[in-house]
Amino acid sequence: MLKFNRKLILSMSTAAALALLTAGCMGASTSITHATTEANGKATIDGGSTYPVVNDKTGPYYVDPQVAADAPKINNGRVPTANEIAAWNTDIMPDGTGLPEGSGTADEGSDIYDAKCVACHGDFGSGGGGYPSLSKGNAYDLQKTLTNNRWKDPEADGPVREFGSYWPKATTLFWYIKDAMPHPFTKSLSDDQVYALVAYILNVNEMKIDGIDVDDDYVLNREKLLKIKMPNRNGFEPNIDGPQALDDVRAFYADAANFGAQKIKKGATPCMKNCQAPTAIVVHIKGAGISNFLPPMSDARNLPAEKKVAVNPASVYKNTCEMCHGNGVGPALGNKAEWAPYLAHGMKKVYANAIHGTDGGMPAKGGSSLSDADFKTVVDYLINGK
Amino acid sequence: MDNKKSNQEIDRRDFFKKAAASVTAIAGTSLISSNARADDPAIMKHVPWGQTWGDPVTKNRYGVPSKYEHNVLRRNTKLLASGNFRASIAVTPLQESMGIITPNGLFFSRSHGGTAHIDPAEYRLMIHGLIEKPIVLTLEELKRYPSVSRIHFIECPANGGQEWRGPQFNSLQFAKGFMASAQWTGTYLKTILADLGVKKEALWMLAEGSDSSEMGRTIPIDKVWDDAMIVWGQNGEALRPEQGYPVRIVLPGWEGNLCVKWLKRLEFAAAPWYAKEETAKYTDLKPTGKAIQHFYANEVNSTVTSPSPEIDWTSLKDGDIVEIQGLAWSGMGTITGVDLSFDGGRNYVKAYLKGLVLPKSWTRWAYMYTYKKGKELLLTSRATDDAGYIQPTIDQEVSVMGVEAVYHRNAVETWEVTKTGKVNHVEIRTMKKVKDA
């Protein structure tokens, strides 16, 4: 593998250098060496650029040639035990790899569904609560809606992308329920329970297995699940199955028209005049659009609204007031005799002096940053001693 | 005269504008000191922070933004609130974003079962399947592999996906903020694999997370041998929990969903897995009824970030020279250029790239503009990349993809600037079925 990898890197650089020679620089950014084909001349897997290592750089980044050009075989780990691999290797593939034995009926599934799923997914998988629906009716009929597009009328019937009408493989459903459901308590269902739930979801999607309706007492098991032919099994592109899959993917992304992309010829100037269709108009947001943002949108740089924090007058006294009031400077905590002459002026005056400070040496709010209302509670504490 | 106004009026740009306008204007905005106007209290008075102690260095052992920046936040909407915000997304405030890096606390957050909090002592990465030597690594062992640091954006392919049938969000944060950018530190996956002997029948790799949704995706082997990274660092510190702490996979330029977080397992196989997030979701339904599966790269894209619906031009004065600024990015390569239109993409002028121009990275661009008060504008940006792609018009894109695709929408985006300088999100398009282009 290492040998293959090294070869790949070398020939990629050659391809890149060649591309640079023939095509010259492109646009403003330029000195970055890239290729849109791989070493064997095949297109890249995603239709994009790659940056093979050239002169110890990949694109603009320097790489350590000790690692990039002659990758050392580093192994920092250990071999997992068979049990460890089994514990984590819980995925389920379309050919049945990983799919456990077990069974359950749609009826049993209905009970589990009502106990564990209905709160989020709604009655009979109808959706609600922000969670996906699991069925909108007959899977075979609804598969035909997939060509619907709401070009003009948002109220028109759109495509129905439910498990029954859209998903290409039934194993996906078993795998997801087993690993990721119920949402707040995942990995808590037994294999039999999952079979029962899959049977129930097949039932509400009005699906058949081998021409037989999955009705209430249909017993779903491993063998039957693997026989399910999903109505939309041929509804996806590019092909990803079989030994030629990656070539099929490369071919798909080599043609921009397949995925709605636009290309311009190398060195060509893009359209600069009259680049919109004459029929194009300015379309505004209808009404307020979607605007229930959390928290509400704002770019204000004011101070945040003060959070109401319960003030503990005793601890404010300890930290702020005691150094004077506890040392004979100013009336002492809870000392009625000492407070009497001040109180004779009325509480309004006492509060005002406390808040604004006095020439006699009382600092405003004792130097604290409490609100007026909060500081009044500290004053009350100082007077009453509690 | 309030503070703000007086600050604006002593602005140099303002002087030049008024100098050209009239003699009285010159007298009113002269650069020569005079006492003809009220003094600015922000200058004339001692400020509280100038006369008292500031915080000791012992405060905020891990620093936090100024309390005045409290509105710069990730935001969410009830529209995308599945699972009590645990199969949901909170998006990045691009209107406040600077440069090509997103602060870690503002990086958009998307999960399928909530943000997992992993004990690093119990972290394990297992690699197995069609390889000669399966391996299990602790976090410490993983971090001993030679490291690389790369700046890449990560974008949810549903960025802009609510707006195939028309604009919905009068907001840059929500129209384009399903993405963010960071310098990622980790090791190339191929560096780990060098010793493990990946078998030649292995065409696909499953990457699986350890969160409650066990999020998994199938990745083609090409990406594994190209630039796939196993990442533990984000902008110079450990990954944030929302980004998959302690370890995620980063596939530069590819769908955020493929960059599996809380990574626990990589398995090699000859056939793909058909995981839920590559069948039920993250597939692009076309009007033909066929849906694109395994749509990997986020295509070339761009947006104007200043002005934005959030931070508009209502405070600008006639003649102000202002920088129109934006971001361009491509998951398929390096940005080669950006053009800017003032009439909704009918006619373009060349805009200018700024700063670092890196592969599969956000790229800043700008254009200096003299603002004309009362003039309506339709600001549209359009980017190109070194793989040869250019952003399509909306009509071009929907002629192939229809309006039900949800994902991978990269047509040009338009901000309408009204007479008063308000900014609205609009789309320039033909509102009917578009015949094949």
XYZ file of C-alpha atoms in Angstrom, chain A residues 1-2 4-5 8-9 12 26-30 32 34 36 38 43-51 53 58-63 67 71-81 84-85 87-95 129-132 143 145-154 157-159 161 166-169 171-172 175-176 179-181 183 186-187 232 234-246 249-250 252-254 256-266 270-286 288-305, chain B residues 67-79 82-87 95-96 112-113 124 126 128 133-137 141 144-146 149-151 165 167-171 173-174 188 190-192 194-198 203-204 206 208 211-214 220-222 225-226 254 264-265 267 269 271-277 279-280 283-297 299 310-311 331-336 339 344-350 353 357-360 378 382 384-390 392-393 395-398 400-406 412 416 425-434:
306
model
C 0.000 0.000 0.000
C 2.810 2.323 0.913
C 1.310 2.337 -4.248
C 0.894 5.538 -2.297
C 0.649 7.869 -6.708
C 2.235 10.966 -5.217
C 0.476 13.075 -9.535
C -5.228 30.642 -14.099
C -6.773 33.802 -12.735
C -5.390 35.661 -9.784
C -4.160 32.947 -7.505
C -1.951 30.967 -9.745
C -0.688 26.933 -6.451
C -3.131 21.569 -8.593
C -8.105 17.761 -11.609
C -5.355 11.573 -10.603
C -10.863 12.346 -13.113
C -10.949 13.192 -9.396
C -13.665 11.510 -7.357
C -15.503 14.768 -6.576
C -14.883 16.723 -9.786
C -12.580 19.118 -7.932
C -8.881 19.880 -7.632
C -6.215 17.995 -5.735
C -2.886 19.414 -4.606
C 3.112 17.368 -3.283
C 0.998 20.806 -1.256
C -0.686 23.860 -2.676
C 0.676 26.757 -0.588
C 1.581 24.579 2.426
C 5.052 23.246 3.114
C 5.149 19.584 4.074
C 6.648 12.254 6.077
C 6.139 7.950 4.653
C 7.553 6.078 7.633
C 5.496 3.140 8.834
C 4.454 4.391 12.237
C 2.276 2.229 14.443
C 1.453 3.870 17.755
C -1.422 1.608 18.703
C -2.227 -2.004 19.392
C -4.295 -4.680 17.703
C -7.887 -4.709 18.979
C -9.222 -7.999 20.360
C -13.515 -5.299 20.978
C -14.081 -5.254 17.232
C -18.492 -4.642 20.338
C -18.065 -1.660 18.034
C -18.643 -3.208 14.613
C -22.412 -2.860 14.854
C -23.173 -1.361 11.445
C -25.569 -3.109 9.097
C -24.920 -3.285 5.370
C -27.452 -3.787 2.564
C -26.213 -7.354 1.910
C -42.954 17.954 17.239
C -40.259 18.928 14.782
C -39.315 15.284 14.216
C -39.513 13.564 10.845
C -42.687 7.015 -4.856
C -44.405 11.921 -6.377
C -40.616 12.186 -6.492
C -40.759 14.014 -9.825
C -42.969 16.736 -8.266
C -41.394 20.183 -8.045
C -43.074 23.195 -6.452
C -41.859 25.581 -9.138
C -44.498 28.206 -8.662
C -47.134 27.282 -6.139
C -45.727 26.554 -2.674
C -47.842 18.776 -3.779
C -44.132 18.352 -3.371
C -42.139 15.132 -3.510
C -39.481 11.606 0.854
C -37.671 7.388 -0.885
C -35.103 5.315 1.001
C -33.194 2.871 -1.228
C -32.435 0.216 1.430
C -31.310 -2.250 6.250
C -30.698 1.469 6.853
C -29.452 0.070 11.662
C -30.639 3.558 12.556
C -28.109 2.592 17.064
C -29.844 5.953 17.306
C -33.410 5.474 18.605
C -33.702 9.662 20.478
C -30.446 5.222 22.239
C -29.127 1.643 21.962
C -37.202 3.768 -4.911
C -33.253 2.660 -8.474
C -33.879 6.304 -7.649
C -30.290 7.377 -6.964
C -27.260 8.403 -8.977
C -24.339 7.939 -9.488
C -24.024 4.168 -9.128
C -22.059 3.286 -5.982
C -22.330 -0.513 -6.097
C -19.896 -3.091 -7.458
C -16.172 -3.040 -8.206
C -16.560 -0.273 -10.829
C -18.413 2.037 -8.445
C -15.628 4.585 -8.021
C -18.695 8.231 -9.422
C -15.716 9.839 -11.199
C -20.617 11.400 -12.911
C -18.697 14.304 -11.394
C -16.596 14.754 -14.534
C -20.844 19.399 -14.527
C -24.264 19.097 -16.166
C -25.055 16.100 -13.941
C -25.106 18.133 -10.765
C -26.150 21.620 -11.793
C -22.635 23.086 -11.913
C -21.212 25.485 -14.496
C -17.702 25.382 -15.882
C -15.761 27.915 -17.894
C -13.008 27.053 -20.300
C -9.475 27.527 -19.024
C -16.576 34.634 -17.557
C -19.722 36.415 -18.726
C -19.472 40.094 -17.707
C -22.475 41.568 -19.599
C -26.101 40.435 -19.785
C -25.528 37.367 -17.660
C -29.092 36.871 -16.450
C -31.973 35.356 -18.402
C -34.259 38.150 -19.710
C -37.156 36.543 -17.840
C -35.380 36.828 -14.471
C -37.036 39.187 -12.007
C -36.314 40.414 -8.479
C -38.054 38.085 -6.057
C -38.531 39.387 -2.521
C -39.119 37.455 0.677
C -42.820 36.815 1.176
C -41.478 38.554 7.076
C -40.031 35.286 5.845
C -38.495 33.138 8.542
C -37.461 35.529 11.280
C -38.086 33.831 14.633
C -34.393 33.862 15.439
C -33.123 32.821 18.863
C -31.827 34.991 20.380
C -33.375 37.872 18.393
C -31.080 39.439 15.781
C -29.097 42.437 16.990
C -25.740 44.038 16.330
C -26.029 46.481 19.237
C -22.923 47.012 21.364
C -24.697 48.246 24.456
C -24.220 46.499 27.742
C -26.364 43.436 28.202
C -29.402 43.880 30.390
C -19.107 42.331 27.557
C -20.094 44.808 24.865
C -19.902 42.037 22.223
C -22.745 40.069 23.776
C -24.856 40.095 20.625
C -22.244 38.308 18.522
C -23.694 34.847 18.925
C -24.585 31.606 17.237
C -28.297 31.688 16.591
C -30.952 29.122 15.813
C -34.534 29.087 14.640
C -37.527 26.976 15.586
C -37.799 25.977 11.939
C -35.823 18.971 15.759
C -35.313 17.014 18.944
C -35.555 19.956 21.330
C -32.559 21.471 19.522
C -30.629 18.209 19.695
C -31.015 17.231 16.043
C -22.201 39.516 9.430
C -19.698 39.997 12.287
C -27.982 14.603 15.276
C -28.250 13.666 18.945
C -10.411 5.220 21.553
C -10.516 1.842 16.092
C -10.455 -2.196 11.043
C -3.374 -4.738 10.675
C -6.381 -3.429 12.567
C -5.473 -0.893 15.227
C -6.865 0.814 18.288
C -5.384 4.128 19.437
C -1.106 7.646 20.869
C 2.041 11.236 18.414
C 1.599 10.880 14.624
C 3.284 13.688 12.658
C -2.246 22.220 10.284
C -4.573 23.371 7.510
C -7.088 26.192 7.172
C -38.063 28.145 -4.043
C -35.649 33.816 -0.443
C -36.783 33.143 3.123
C -34.192 34.566 5.512
C -33.620 38.316 5.556
C -30.328 37.601 7.239
C -26.352 34.695 9.394
C -29.188 32.370 8.400
C -3.286 12.891 7.556
C -2.825 8.233 5.073
C 0.024 8.692 7.562
C -1.688 6.348 10.022
C 0.933 3.649 5.909
C 1.616 0.755 8.280
C -1.825 -0.840 8.285
C -1.917 -2.410 4.810
C -5.218 -1.337 3.339
C -13.081 1.001 -2.014
C -15.001 2.585 0.843
C -17.123 4.093 7.118
C -18.613 6.615 12.647
C -22.437 10.311 19.946
C -25.952 9.100 20.720
C -26.879 9.068 17.007
C -23.759 7.049 16.138
C -14.568 6.797 -0.983
C -10.964 5.589 -0.727
C -9.716 8.378 -3.020
C -5.371 8.762 0.211
C -5.671 12.431 -0.739
C -16.565 18.129 1.515
C -14.725 6.387 17.164
C -14.349 4.000 14.262
C -13.936 0.539 8.792
C -15.029 -2.418 2.950
C -19.225 -1.943 -0.643
C -20.811 1.272 0.646
C -22.989 1.320 3.774
C -26.102 3.326 2.794
C -26.189 5.104 6.161
C -29.279 7.132 7.056
C -27.520 10.457 6.407
C -29.985 8.049 1.847
C -32.881 9.656 3.745
C -29.286 13.419 -1.140
C -30.296 15.888 -3.874
C -33.615 15.101 -5.530
C -33.739 16.307 -9.145
C -36.858 16.938 -11.268
C -36.093 13.683 -13.082
C -37.046 11.896 -9.865
C -33.451 10.708 -9.437
C -31.563 11.892 -6.403
C -27.828 12.479 -6.286
C -26.270 10.342 -3.566
C -22.661 10.669 -2.444
C -22.572 14.358 -3.352
C -19.231 15.085 -1.728
C -17.806 18.552 -2.369
C -19.239 23.712 -4.841
C -28.099 42.782 9.683
C -25.538 45.582 9.272
C -14.758 22.748 -1.688
C -13.523 21.816 -5.142
C -10.376 23.905 -5.158
C -8.896 27.360 -4.722
C -10.732 30.594 -5.449
C -9.322 32.217 -8.611
C -16.871 39.373 -9.779
C -28.415 41.603 -9.691
C -25.956 39.641 -11.804
C -26.764 41.124 -15.177
C -23.426 42.912 -15.491
C -20.275 42.330 -13.493
C -17.044 44.103 -12.599
C -13.969 42.382 -11.228
C -9.092 39.003 -3.571
C -5.878 32.526 -0.932
C -5.803 28.869 0.153
C -7.245 25.631 -1.229
C -10.712 24.693 0.026
C -28.704 44.741 -6.337
C -19.894 35.400 -8.309
C -14.645 30.977 -9.797
C -12.234 28.246 -8.717
C -9.146 26.507 -10.070
C -11.075 23.355 -10.957
C -12.793 25.502 -13.591
C -16.153 26.046 -11.920
C -18.119 29.289 -11.779
C -24.369 29.449 -11.738
C -27.291 31.834 -11.917
C -32.024 29.851 -13.338
C -29.056 27.798 -14.509
C -28.910 25.801 -11.299
C -32.623 25.054 -10.982
C -30.866 20.986 -13.703
C -31.560 20.565 -9.995
C -35.169 21.749 -9.784
C -36.322 23.372 -6.543
C -36.581 20.323 -4.261
C -32.917 19.373 -3.947
C -32.432 20.868 -0.421
C -25.286 33.554 -6.965
C -31.024 44.528 -2.478
C -32.146 39.333 0.724
C -33.671 38.857 -2.737
C -33.299 36.343 -5.543
C -32.956 37.153 -9.238
C -34.705 34.368 -11.084
C -37.417 33.275 -13.432
C -40.403 32.235 -11.335
C -41.595 29.316 -13.384
C -40.331 25.987 -14.515
C -37.037 26.633 -16.231
